mmCIF file of C-alpha atoms and ligand atoms in Angstrom:
data_model
loop_
_atom_site.group_PDB
_atom_site.id
_atom_site.type_symbol
_atom_site.label_atom_id
_atom_site.label_comp_id
_atom_site.label_asym_id
_atom_site.label_seq_id
_atom_site.Cartn_x
_atom_site.Cartn_y
_atom_site.Cartn_z
ATOM 1 C CA MET Z 1 64.863 105.948 -50.567
ATOM 2 C CA ARG Z 2 65.825 102.412 -51.518
ATOM 3 C CA ALA Z 3 65.602 99.342 -49.311
ATOM 4 C CA ILE Z 4 65.603 95.534 -49.301
ATOM 5 C CA VAL Z 5 61.939 94.555 -49.195
ATOM 6 C CA TYR Z 6 60.800 91.027 -48.283
ATOM 7 C CA HIS Z 7 58.244 89.588 -50.690
ATOM 8 C CA GLY Z 8 57.594 86.204 -49.057
ATOM 9 C CA PRO Z 9 59.827 83.114 -48.798
ATOM 10 C CA GLY Z 10 62.624 83.149 -51.354
ATOM 11 C CA HIS Z 11 61.890 86.694 -52.562
ATOM 12 C CA LYS Z 12 63.377 90.069 -51.783
ATOM 13 C CA GLU Z 13 64.103 93.174 -53.825
ATOM 14 C CA TRP Z 14 66.255 96.329 -53.552
ATOM 15 C CA LYS Z 15 63.668 98.903 -54.523
ATOM 16 C CA GLU Z 16 62.311 102.412 -54.080
ATOM 17 C CA VAL Z 17 60.120 102.844 -50.969
ATOM 18 C CA PRO Z 18 58.846 105.882 -48.992
ATOM 19 C CA ASP Z 19 61.301 107.484 -46.550
ATOM 20 C CA PRO Z 20 60.657 106.594 -42.895
ATOM 21 C CA GLU Z 21 59.095 109.256 -40.669
ATOM 22 C CA ILE Z 22 59.047 109.879 -36.939
ATOM 23 C CA THR Z 23 55.867 108.319 -35.553
ATOM 24 C CA ASP Z 24 56.647 108.423 -31.824
ATOM 25 C CA GLU Z 25 58.426 111.047 -29.736
ATOM 26 C CA GLY Z 26 61.138 108.505 -28.801
ATOM 27 C CA ASP Z 27 62.063 107.777 -32.433
ATOM 28 C CA ALA Z 28 65.146 108.786 -34.361
ATOM 29 C CA ILE Z 29 65.612 108.663 -38.091
ATOM 30 C CA VAL Z 30 69.108 107.363 -38.808
ATOM 31 C CA ARG Z 31 70.870 107.627 -42.137
ATOM 32 C CA VAL Z 32 72.364 104.179 -42.682
ATOM 33 C CA ASP Z 33 76.070 104.506 -43.498
ATOM 34 C CA THR Z 34 77.102 100.860 -43.087
ATOM 35 C CA VAL Z 35 74.898 97.789 -42.909
ATOM 36 C CA THR Z 36 75.238 94.017 -43.035
ATOM 37 C CA ILE Z 37 73.270 90.786 -43.510
ATOM 38 C CA CYS Z 38 72.629 88.228 -40.755
ATOM 39 C CA GLY Z 39 72.129 84.447 -40.856
ATOM 40 C CA THR Z 40 68.701 85.244 -39.434
ATOM 41 C CA ASP Z 41 67.851 87.204 -42.604
ATOM 42 C CA LEU Z 42 68.511 83.977 -44.503
ATOM 43 C CA HIS Z 43 66.168 82.148 -42.092
ATOM 44 C CA ILE Z 44 63.508 84.803 -42.818
ATOM 45 C CA LEU Z 45 63.979 84.268 -46.553
ATOM 46 C CA LYS Z 46 63.526 80.519 -46.023
ATOM 47 C CA GLY Z 47 60.182 81.274 -44.349
ATOM 48 C CA ASP Z 48 61.431 80.219 -40.877
ATOM 49 C CA VAL Z 49 60.268 83.438 -39.191
ATOM 50 C CA PRO Z 50 56.553 83.773 -40.034
ATOM 51 C CA ALA Z 51 56.186 86.993 -37.995
ATOM 52 C CA VAL Z 52 57.958 88.768 -40.863
ATOM 53 C CA HIS Z 53 55.243 89.818 -43.292
ATOM 54 C CA GLU Z 54 55.494 90.611 -46.988
ATOM 55 C CA GLY Z 55 56.483 94.207 -47.617
ATOM 56 C CA ARG Z 56 58.778 94.368 -44.570
ATOM 57 C CA ILE Z 57 62.184 96.053 -44.991
ATOM 58 C CA LEU Z 58 64.748 93.544 -43.681
ATOM 59 C CA GLY Z 59 67.873 94.132 -41.590
ATOM 60 C CA HIS Z 60 68.642 94.632 -37.913
ATOM 61 C CA GLU Z 61 72.284 95.792 -37.908
ATOM 62 C CA ALA Z 62 73.611 99.231 -38.872
ATOM 63 C CA VAL Z 63 75.986 102.071 -38.155
ATOM 64 C CA GLY Z 64 74.718 105.460 -39.184
ATOM 65 C CA THR Z 65 74.242 109.158 -38.608
ATOM 66 C CA VAL Z 66 71.265 110.595 -36.752
ATOM 67 C CA GLU Z 67 69.184 112.714 -39.164
ATOM 68 C CA GLU Z 68 66.262 113.731 -36.985
ATOM 69 C CA VAL Z 69 64.994 112.987 -33.477
ATOM 70 C CA GLY Z 70 61.547 113.003 -31.880
ATOM 71 C CA ASP Z 71 60.699 115.483 -29.107
ATOM 72 C CA GLY Z 72 61.182 112.840 -26.410
ATOM 73 C CA VAL Z 73 64.748 111.867 -27.382
ATOM 74 C CA GLN Z 74 67.178 113.130 -24.755
ATOM 75 C CA THR Z 75 70.661 111.838 -25.520
ATOM 76 C CA LEU Z 76 70.906 112.045 -29.311
ATOM 77 C CA ALA Z 77 71.072 114.943 -31.734
ATOM 78 C CA PRO Z 78 71.244 115.206 -35.517
ATOM 79 C CA GLY Z 79 74.776 114.481 -36.688
ATOM 80 C CA ASP Z 80 75.560 111.961 -33.933
ATOM 81 C CA ARG Z 81 77.188 108.769 -35.188
ATOM 82 C CA VAL Z 82 75.592 105.683 -33.706
ATOM 83 C CA LEU Z 83 75.454 101.922 -33.686
ATOM 84 C CA VAL Z 84 71.886 100.747 -34.286
ATOM 85 C CA SER Z 85 71.474 97.557 -32.267
ATOM 86 C CA CYS Z 86 69.349 94.606 -33.375
ATOM 87 C CA ILE Z 87 67.490 94.953 -30.073
ATOM 88 C CA SER Z 88 65.393 97.998 -29.211
ATOM 89 C CA ALA Z 89 64.424 98.684 -25.618
ATOM 90 C CA CYS Z 90 61.597 100.730 -24.108
ATOM 91 C CA GLY Z 91 63.751 101.026 -20.975
ATOM 92 C CA THR Z 92 60.879 100.964 -18.506
ATOM 93 C CA CYS Z 93 59.116 97.588 -18.695
ATOM 94 C CA ARG Z 94 59.805 94.761 -16.253
ATOM 95 C CA PHE Z 95 62.330 93.023 -18.513
ATOM 96 C CA CYS Z 96 64.134 96.214 -19.584
ATOM 97 C CA ARG Z 97 64.548 97.092 -15.893
ATOM 98 C CA GLU Z 98 66.380 93.770 -15.525
ATOM 99 C CA GLY Z 99 68.555 94.388 -18.598
ATOM 100 C CA ARG Z 100 66.629 91.694 -20.501
ATOM 101 C CA TYR Z 101 65.966 94.003 -23.445
ATOM 102 C CA GLY Z 102 65.365 91.111 -25.851
ATOM 103 C CA GLN Z 103 62.154 90.332 -23.950
ATOM 104 C CA CYS Z 104 60.961 93.984 -23.825
ATOM 105 C CA LEU Z 105 57.208 94.208 -23.201
ATOM 106 C CA GLY Z 106 56.913 97.880 -24.150
ATOM 107 C CA GLY Z 107 57.296 97.571 -27.918
ATOM 108 C CA GLY Z 108 61.051 96.895 -28.092
ATOM 109 C CA GLY Z 109 62.961 93.605 -28.356
ATOM 110 C CA TRP Z 110 63.849 92.326 -31.807
ATOM 111 C CA THR Z 111 61.605 94.564 -33.860
ATOM 112 C CA LEU Z 112 63.846 96.009 -36.622
ATOM 113 C CA GLY Z 113 63.556 93.968 -39.809
ATOM 114 C CA HIS Z 114 61.080 91.707 -38.007
ATOM 115 C CA LYS Z 115 57.986 93.533 -36.774
ATOM 116 C CA ILE Z 116 58.896 96.991 -38.089
ATOM 117 C CA ASP Z 117 60.961 98.098 -41.073
ATOM 118 C CA GLY Z 118 64.670 97.453 -40.693
ATOM 119 C CA THR Z 119 68.123 98.728 -41.503
ATOM 120 C CA GLN Z 120 68.795 97.338 -44.993
ATOM 121 C CA ALA Z 121 67.769 100.706 -46.350
ATOM 122 C CA GLU Z 122 69.147 104.183 -46.869
ATOM 123 C CA TYR Z 123 67.286 105.422 -43.756
ATOM 124 C CA VAL Z 124 65.707 103.682 -40.788
ATOM 125 C CA ARG Z 125 63.291 104.732 -38.037
ATOM 126 C CA VAL Z 126 64.724 103.546 -34.717
ATOM 127 C CA PRO Z 127 62.178 103.375 -31.872
ATOM 128 C CA PHE Z 128 63.195 104.217 -28.268
ATOM 129 C CA ALA Z 129 66.313 105.741 -29.804
ATOM 130 C CA ASP Z 130 67.970 106.670 -26.482
ATOM 131 C CA MET Z 131 67.966 103.033 -25.383
ATOM 132 C CA SER Z 132 68.372 101.341 -28.774
ATOM 133 C CA THR Z 133 71.501 103.037 -30.117
ATOM 134 C CA TYR Z 134 75.078 103.482 -28.867
ATOM 135 C CA GLN Z 135 77.270 106.490 -29.572
ATOM 136 C CA LEU Z 136 80.379 105.375 -31.438
ATOM 137 C CA PRO Z 137 83.662 105.652 -29.525
ATOM 138 C CA SER Z 138 86.661 107.264 -31.173
ATOM 139 C CA GLY Z 139 89.430 105.052 -32.460
ATOM 140 C CA ALA Z 140 87.322 102.293 -33.997
ATOM 141 C CA SER Z 141 86.006 101.951 -37.527
ATOM 142 C CA ASP Z 142 82.312 101.861 -38.438
ATOM 143 C CA GLU Z 143 82.778 98.334 -39.736
ATOM 144 C CA GLU Z 144 84.170 97.030 -36.462
ATOM 145 C CA MET Z 145 81.351 98.670 -34.525
ATOM 146 C CA LEU Z 146 78.816 97.140 -36.915
ATOM 147 C CA MET Z 147 79.820 93.699 -35.622
ATOM 148 C CA LEU Z 148 78.331 94.791 -32.270
ATOM 149 C CA ALA Z 149 74.851 95.237 -33.693
ATOM 150 C CA ASP Z 150 74.118 91.533 -33.349
ATOM 151 C CA ILE Z 151 76.733 88.786 -33.801
ATOM 152 C CA LEU Z 152 79.215 89.693 -31.044
ATOM 153 C CA PRO Z 153 76.644 90.198 -28.261
ATOM 154 C CA THR Z 154 74.713 87.156 -29.486
ATOM 155 C CA GLY Z 155 77.683 84.782 -29.370
ATOM 156 C CA TYR Z 156 78.789 86.243 -26.041
ATOM 157 C CA GLU Z 157 75.459 86.477 -24.193
ATOM 158 C CA VAL Z 158 73.412 83.600 -25.604
ATOM 159 C CA GLY Z 159 76.457 81.333 -26.035
ATOM 160 C CA VAL Z 160 79.295 82.116 -23.605
ATOM 161 C CA LEU Z 161 77.441 83.752 -20.692
ATOM 162 C CA ALA Z 162 74.323 81.551 -20.870
ATOM 163 C CA GLY Z 163 76.569 78.482 -21.201
ATOM 164 C CA GLY Z 164 78.558 79.619 -18.169
ATOM 165 C CA VAL Z 165 81.986 79.118 -19.761
ATOM 166 C CA ARG Z 166 84.665 78.933 -17.058
ATOM 167 C CA PRO Z 167 88.462 78.729 -17.024
ATOM 168 C CA GLY Z 168 89.635 75.230 -17.888
ATOM 169 C CA ASP Z 169 86.429 74.224 -19.686
ATOM 170 C CA VAL Z 170 86.273 72.276 -22.916
ATOM 171 C CA VAL Z 171 83.856 74.248 -25.077
ATOM 172 C CA ALA Z 172 82.283 72.746 -28.201
ATOM 173 C CA VAL Z 173 80.877 75.251 -30.692
ATOM 174 C CA VAL Z 174 78.604 73.686 -33.310
ATOM 175 C CA GLY Z 175 78.486 76.001 -36.322
ATOM 176 C CA ALA Z 176 81.324 78.368 -37.195
ATOM 177 C CA GLY Z 177 79.340 81.065 -38.951
ATOM 178 C CA PRO Z 178 79.692 84.653 -37.723
ATOM 179 C CA VAL Z 179 77.663 83.862 -34.597
ATOM 180 C CA GLY Z 180 79.615 80.699 -33.757
ATOM 181 C CA LEU Z 181 82.867 82.598 -34.373
ATOM 182 C CA SER Z 182 81.644 85.315 -32.007
ATOM 183 C CA ALA Z 183 81.022 82.653 -29.386
ATOM 184 C CA ILE Z 184 84.569 81.380 -29.946
ATOM 185 C CA ALA Z 185 86.001 84.902 -29.583
ATOM 186 C CA GLY Z 186 83.960 85.393 -26.398
ATOM 187 C CA ALA Z 187 84.823 81.991 -24.921
ATOM 188 C CA GLN Z 188 88.499 82.708 -25.367
ATOM 189 C CA LEU Z 189 88.249 85.565 -22.857
ATOM 190 C CA TYR Z 190 87.654 82.916 -20.157
ATOM 191 C CA SER Z 191 90.802 80.791 -20.735
ATOM 192 C CA PRO Z 192 89.092 77.535 -21.661
ATOM 193 C CA ARG Z 193 91.234 74.392 -21.965
ATOM 194 C CA HIS Z 194 90.013 73.716 -25.491
ATOM 195 C CA ILE Z 195 87.628 75.333 -27.929
ATOM 196 C CA VAL Z 196 86.409 72.761 -30.437
ATOM 197 C CA ALA Z 197 84.794 74.214 -33.562
ATOM 198 C CA ILE Z 198 82.490 71.908 -35.528
ATOM 199 C CA ASP Z 199 81.234 72.763 -39.018
ATOM 200 C CA LEU Z 200 80.663 71.168 -42.432
ATOM 201 C CA SER Z 201 82.704 73.884 -44.173
ATOM 202 C CA ASP Z 202 86.503 73.780 -44.159
ATOM 203 C CA ALA Z 203 86.639 77.507 -44.908
ATOM 204 C CA ARG Z 204 84.602 78.273 -41.796
ATOM 205 C CA LEU Z 205 86.769 75.942 -39.728
ATOM 206 C CA GLU Z 206 89.889 77.752 -40.911
ATOM 207 C CA ALA Z 207 88.252 80.992 -39.776
ATOM 208 C CA ALA Z 208 87.450 79.350 -36.431
ATOM 209 C CA LYS Z 209 91.183 78.803 -35.868
ATOM 210 C CA GLN Z 210 91.811 82.508 -36.437
ATOM 211 C CA PHE Z 211 89.218 83.352 -33.804
ATOM 212 C CA GLY Z 212 90.725 81.028 -31.198
ATOM 213 C CA ALA Z 213 89.483 77.458 -31.735
ATOM 214 C CA ASP Z 214 92.402 75.075 -31.127
ATOM 215 C CA VAL Z 215 90.583 71.965 -32.377
ATOM 216 C CA ILE Z 216 88.483 71.869 -35.544
ATOM 217 C CA VAL Z 217 86.195 69.064 -36.695
ATOM 218 C CA ASN Z 218 84.530 68.784 -40.081
ATOM 219 C CA ASN Z 219 81.533 66.677 -39.129
ATOM 220 C CA SER Z 220 80.952 65.616 -42.732
ATOM 221 C CA ARG Z 221 84.138 63.564 -42.393
ATOM 222 C CA GLU Z 222 84.851 63.081 -38.710
ATOM 223 C CA ASP Z 223 82.731 62.189 -35.678
ATOM 224 C CA PRO Z 224 82.821 65.159 -33.276
ATOM 225 C CA LEU Z 225 81.728 62.976 -30.346
ATOM 226 C CA GLY Z 226 84.849 60.832 -30.753
ATOM 227 C CA VAL Z 227 87.068 63.930 -30.793
ATOM 228 C CA ILE Z 228 85.418 65.448 -27.702
ATOM 229 C CA ARG Z 229 85.595 62.148 -25.813
ATOM 230 C CA GLU Z 230 89.283 61.883 -26.595
ATOM 231 C CA LEU Z 231 89.898 65.389 -25.240
ATOM 232 C CA THR Z 232 87.880 64.895 -22.061
ATOM 233 C CA GLY Z 233 88.709 61.410 -20.795
ATOM 234 C CA ARG Z 234 85.463 60.195 -22.420
ATOM 235 C CA LEU Z 235 83.318 62.540 -20.313
ATOM 236 C CA GLY Z 236 82.067 65.050 -22.894
ATOM 237 C CA ALA Z 237 82.331 68.813 -23.239
ATOM 238 C CA ASP Z 238 81.704 71.095 -20.267
ATOM 239 C CA VAL Z 239 79.771 73.495 -22.465
ATOM 240 C CA SER Z 240 78.341 73.099 -25.941
ATOM 241 C CA ILE Z 241 77.087 76.042 -27.946
ATOM 242 C CA GLU Z 242 74.649 75.481 -30.825
ATOM 243 C CA ALA Z 243 75.072 78.186 -33.478
ATOM 244 C CA VAL Z 244 73.362 76.749 -36.554
ATOM 245 C CA GLY Z 245 69.615 76.416 -35.992
ATOM 246 C CA VAL Z 246 68.679 73.004 -37.457
ATOM 247 C CA PRO Z 247 67.461 69.885 -35.577
ATOM 248 C CA ALA Z 248 70.618 67.834 -36.336
ATOM 249 C CA THR Z 249 72.976 70.374 -34.796
ATOM 250 C CA PHE Z 250 70.805 70.855 -31.725
ATOM 251 C CA GLU Z 251 70.801 67.105 -31.149
ATOM 252 C CA LEU Z 252 74.560 67.015 -31.714
ATOM 253 C CA ALA Z 253 75.130 69.836 -29.215
ATOM 254 C CA VAL Z 254 73.189 67.868 -26.595
ATOM 255 C CA LYS Z 255 75.044 64.647 -27.344
ATOM 256 C CA LEU Z 256 78.464 66.284 -26.912
ATOM 257 C CA ILE Z 257 77.917 67.359 -23.324
ATOM 258 C CA ARG Z 258 79.265 65.675 -20.173
ATOM 259 C CA PRO Z 259 77.027 64.875 -17.197
ATOM 260 C CA CYS Z 260 76.230 68.183 -15.441
ATOM 261 C CA GLY Z 261 77.245 69.993 -18.640
ATOM 262 C CA ARG Z 262 75.600 73.044 -20.139
ATOM 263 C CA ILE Z 263 74.088 73.430 -23.616
ATOM 264 C CA ALA Z 264 73.535 76.964 -24.875
ATOM 265 C CA ASN Z 265 71.284 77.094 -27.925
ATOM 266 C CA ILE Z 266 71.770 80.205 -30.056
ATOM 267 C CA GLY Z 267 70.355 78.987 -33.382
ATOM 268 C CA VAL Z 268 67.015 80.253 -34.661
ATOM 269 C CA HIS Z 269 64.977 77.103 -35.280
ATOM 270 C CA GLY Z 270 62.253 76.904 -37.899
ATOM 271 C CA GLN Z 271 61.470 73.255 -37.199
ATOM 272 C CA ALA Z 272 60.869 71.099 -34.147
ATOM 273 C CA ALA Z 273 64.101 69.654 -32.734
ATOM 274 C CA THR Z 274 64.109 66.684 -30.389
ATOM 275 C CA LEU Z 275 65.527 66.786 -26.884
ATOM 276 C CA HIS Z 276 66.156 63.123 -26.113
ATOM 277 C CA LEU Z 277 64.989 63.191 -22.522
ATOM 278 C CA GLU Z 278 64.951 59.400 -22.508
ATOM 279 C CA ASP Z 279 68.785 59.650 -22.563
ATOM 280 C CA GLN Z 280 69.315 62.985 -20.858
ATOM 281 C CA TRP Z 281 66.975 62.992 -17.833
ATOM 282 C CA ILE Z 282 69.581 61.245 -15.713
ATOM 283 C CA ARG Z 283 72.571 63.382 -16.744
ATOM 284 C CA ASP Z 284 71.860 66.637 -14.827
ATOM 285 C CA ILE Z 285 72.263 68.795 -17.886
ATOM 286 C CA THR Z 286 71.327 72.457 -18.222
ATOM 287 C CA LEU Z 287 69.860 73.759 -21.468
ATOM 288 C CA THR Z 288 69.502 77.448 -22.197
ATOM 289 C CA THR Z 289 67.886 79.228 -25.113
ATOM 290 C CA GLY Z 290 67.731 82.896 -25.777
ATOM 291 C CA LEU Z 291 67.241 85.931 -27.834
ATOM 292 C CA VAL Z 292 70.168 88.298 -27.414
ATOM 293 C CA ASP Z 293 69.577 91.217 -25.005
ATOM 294 C CA THR Z 294 72.587 93.253 -26.226
ATOM 295 C CA SER Z 295 73.181 94.297 -22.612
ATOM 296 C CA SER Z 296 76.850 93.361 -23.117
ATOM 297 C CA THR Z 297 77.293 95.847 -25.982
ATOM 298 C CA PRO Z 298 79.161 98.534 -23.968
ATOM 299 C CA ALA Z 299 81.551 95.955 -22.490
ATOM 300 C CA LEU Z 300 82.213 94.378 -25.890
ATOM 301 C CA MET Z 301 82.754 97.851 -27.353
ATOM 302 C CA ARG Z 302 85.531 98.390 -24.808
ATOM 303 C CA LEU Z 303 87.041 94.992 -25.616
ATOM 304 C CA ILE Z 304 87.205 95.983 -29.290
ATOM 305 C CA THR Z 305 88.726 99.406 -28.672
ATOM 306 C CA SER Z 306 91.290 97.845 -26.311
ATOM 307 C CA GLY Z 307 92.212 95.259 -28.940
ATOM 308 C CA GLN Z 308 91.075 92.218 -26.936
ATOM 309 C CA ILE Z 309 88.479 91.305 -29.554
ATOM 310 C CA ASN Z 310 89.408 91.643 -33.210
ATOM 311 C CA ALA Z 311 86.140 92.515 -34.930
ATOM 312 C CA LYS Z 312 87.796 93.325 -38.267
ATOM 313 C CA ARG Z 313 88.389 89.630 -38.855
ATOM 314 C CA PHE Z 314 84.695 89.053 -39.494
ATOM 315 C CA ILE Z 315 84.593 91.280 -42.554
ATOM 316 C CA THR Z 316 85.312 89.401 -45.758
ATOM 317 C CA HIS Z 317 83.415 91.334 -48.429
ATOM 318 C CA HIS Z 318 82.554 94.957 -49.181
ATOM 319 C CA PHE Z 319 79.741 96.181 -51.413
ATOM 320 C CA ASP Z 320 77.971 99.387 -52.316
ATOM 321 C CA MET Z 321 74.363 99.421 -51.169
ATOM 322 C CA ASP Z 322 73.301 99.351 -54.810
ATOM 323 C CA ASP Z 323 74.791 95.867 -54.988
ATOM 324 C CA PHE Z 324 72.636 94.540 -52.149
ATOM 325 C CA GLU Z 325 71.230 91.620 -54.145
ATOM 326 C CA GLU Z 326 74.747 90.476 -55.032
ATOM 327 C CA ALA Z 327 75.818 90.816 -51.388
ATOM 328 C CA TYR Z 328 72.921 88.535 -50.348
ATOM 329 C CA ASP Z 329 73.990 86.015 -52.962
ATOM 330 C CA VAL Z 330 77.626 86.028 -51.783
ATOM 331 C CA PHE Z 331 76.544 85.722 -48.119
ATOM 332 C CA ALA Z 332 74.060 82.914 -48.837
ATOM 333 C CA ARG Z 333 76.730 80.924 -50.721
ATOM 334 C CA ALA Z 334 79.283 81.295 -47.928
ATOM 335 C CA GLY Z 335 80.563 77.743 -48.471
ATOM 336 C CA ASP Z 336 81.785 78.742 -51.954
ATOM 337 C CA THR Z 337 82.550 82.409 -51.396
ATOM 338 C CA GLY Z 338 84.218 82.208 -47.975
ATOM 339 C CA ALA Z 339 81.954 85.012 -46.745
ATOM 340 C CA LEU Z 340 81.731 85.698 -43.033
ATOM 341 C CA LYS Z 341 80.224 89.171 -42.790
ATOM 342 C CA VAL Z 342 79.501 91.232 -45.887
ATOM 343 C CA VAL Z 343 79.514 94.967 -45.291
ATOM 344 C CA LEU Z 344 77.554 97.403 -47.458
ATOM 345 C CA SER Z 345 78.246 101.110 -47.449
ATOM 346 C CA ARG Z 346 76.561 104.064 -49.097
HETATM 347 N N1 NAD M 1 69.410 83.763 -30.572
HETATM 348 C C1 NAD M 1 69.710 84.925 -31.139
HETATM 349 O O1 NAD M 1 69.493 85.993 -30.547
HETATM 350 C C2 NAD M 1 70.341 84.964 -32.494
HETATM 351 C C3 NAD M 1 70.855 86.175 -33.002
HETATM 352 C C4 NAD M 1 71.496 86.147 -34.249
HETATM 353 C C5 NAD M 1 71.577 84.966 -34.963
HETATM 354 N N2 NAD M 1 71.026 83.818 -34.461
HETATM 355 C C6 NAD M 1 71.085 82.535 -35.170
HETATM 356 O O2 NAD M 1 72.368 81.962 -34.980
HETATM 357 C C7 NAD M 1 72.584 80.999 -36.020
HETATM 358 C C8 NAD M 1 73.950 81.218 -36.652
HETATM 359 O O3 NAD M 1 73.988 82.475 -37.306
HETATM 360 P P1 NAD M 1 75.129 82.784 -38.377
HETATM 361 O O4 NAD M 1 74.910 84.164 -38.852
HETATM 362 O O5 NAD M 1 76.462 82.412 -37.839
HETATM 363 O O6 NAD M 1 74.644 81.738 -39.513
HETATM 364 P P2 NAD M 1 75.403 81.069 -40.753
HETATM 365 O O7 NAD M 1 74.332 80.453 -41.572
HETATM 366 O O8 NAD M 1 76.329 82.042 -41.378
HETATM 367 O O9 NAD M 1 76.322 79.936 -40.078
HETATM 368 C C9 NAD M 1 75.881 78.651 -39.771
HETATM 369 C C10 NAD M 1 77.065 77.693 -39.865
HETATM 370 O O10 NAD M 1 76.572 76.389 -39.561
HETATM 371 C C11 NAD M 1 77.198 75.463 -40.414
HETATM 372 N N3 NAD M 1 76.361 74.266 -40.491
HETATM 373 C C12 NAD M 1 75.201 74.083 -41.180
HETATM 374 N N4 NAD M 1 74.743 72.826 -40.984
HETATM 375 C C13 NAD M 1 75.633 72.213 -40.159
HETATM 376 C C14 NAD M 1 75.726 70.899 -39.605
HETATM 377 N N5 NAD M 1 74.796 69.971 -39.865
HETATM 378 N N6 NAD M 1 76.763 70.620 -38.804
HETATM 379 C C15 NAD M 1 77.707 71.553 -38.534
HETATM 380 N N7 NAD M 1 77.680 72.808 -39.031
HETATM 381 C C16 NAD M 1 76.654 73.129 -39.843
HETATM 382 C C17 NAD M 1 77.341 76.198 -41.734
HETATM 383 O O11 NAD M 1 78.360 75.621 -42.532
HETATM 384 C C18 NAD M 1 77.690 77.602 -41.258
HETATM 385 O O12 NAD M 1 79.091 77.796 -41.166
HETATM 386 C C19 NAD M 1 71.431 81.169 -37.000
HETATM 387 O O13 NAD M 1 70.433 80.202 -36.711
HETATM 388 C C20 NAD M 1 70.928 82.554 -36.666
HETATM 389 O O14 NAD M 1 69.581 82.727 -37.057
HETATM 390 C C21 NAD M 1 70.426 83.814 -33.230
HETATM 391 ZN ZN1 ZN M 2 70.862 88.854 -36.654
HETATM 392 ZN ZN1 ZN M 3 61.002 97.271 -22.366
#
């Protein structure tokens, strides 16, 4: 089969590799029908995620068809159409029992395209397949469901739920990439007073409006702190969500918050970022970080099929899998190309 193979920072290649095989009785081999690229894949290619070794097949999002299952798989059969989630779950460890699948101690968590070969391939081995896939509901397209593999649960769980967004809040979202836009879509479900999207790209800010931001700030031209202060009687945002993953945006997200406010960091950071405790110790703030658990996937699936979340809006570009390298290029140059999510199909 062919797959996107990581060859160290800055290098990847769509090339011929051996087909995956079942190595554990809980595995399934899934034929990848639709797959996408994540901002985290770009972090990996920058060298920000050293756990990813050379030779690894990238990718942690897919919709596909079950080809083969191990003897221990109980709920899936060949031919089933499934969402392959970015998070795998053993289902039995302490954290899985609490629904904290991202922290799985039994060999799950974020493994696909990280510690084991991933989904940017014609076939993928999915461990703990019963717990790590979701049967597709009728009435929704593969592409919409693909948005549930990572970005929608990430924005919702690590941003909106961790940040404790409540009705009437002013929510600042720093970074309007697919993950920030997912946080905006999720925050909107809670009737906030304002959602303020902050990004350097006007194209992304225009997208943020479509997803429900009512105030947009291009922080290359305008000071977001001034805007937030104006909206909040100089207090600051109730919740700020960091969805970029660089020190400057983390520090900005902290600065935007009111006393007793909540900062939810989603970004994957490759460098040390400073928490200015000399300013913040007295302000009763709460800071959360997190890897997505994907425990909200079934609920978000229902919100898509009921039309309350429009997942189609994320998809800006379509490619054949053979054009994977071009799809990476278009996604990486999102500022010029307007890409949100690029979808590749076989
Ligand atoms: N915690 C998790 O479980 C999890 C899961 C998935 C993704 N992530 C991370 O979430 C982050 C966002 O992912 P994405 O796919 O949306 O990424 P992306 O790269 O597509 O989007 C990032 C956005 O930030 C904007 N930006 C960059 N620098 C900025 C600055 N100084 N000020 C304001 N905006 C700035 C960019 O213009 C872009 O629109 C990444 O760090 C990704 O690795 C985390
Ligand atoms: Zn991802
Ligand atoms: Zn587990």
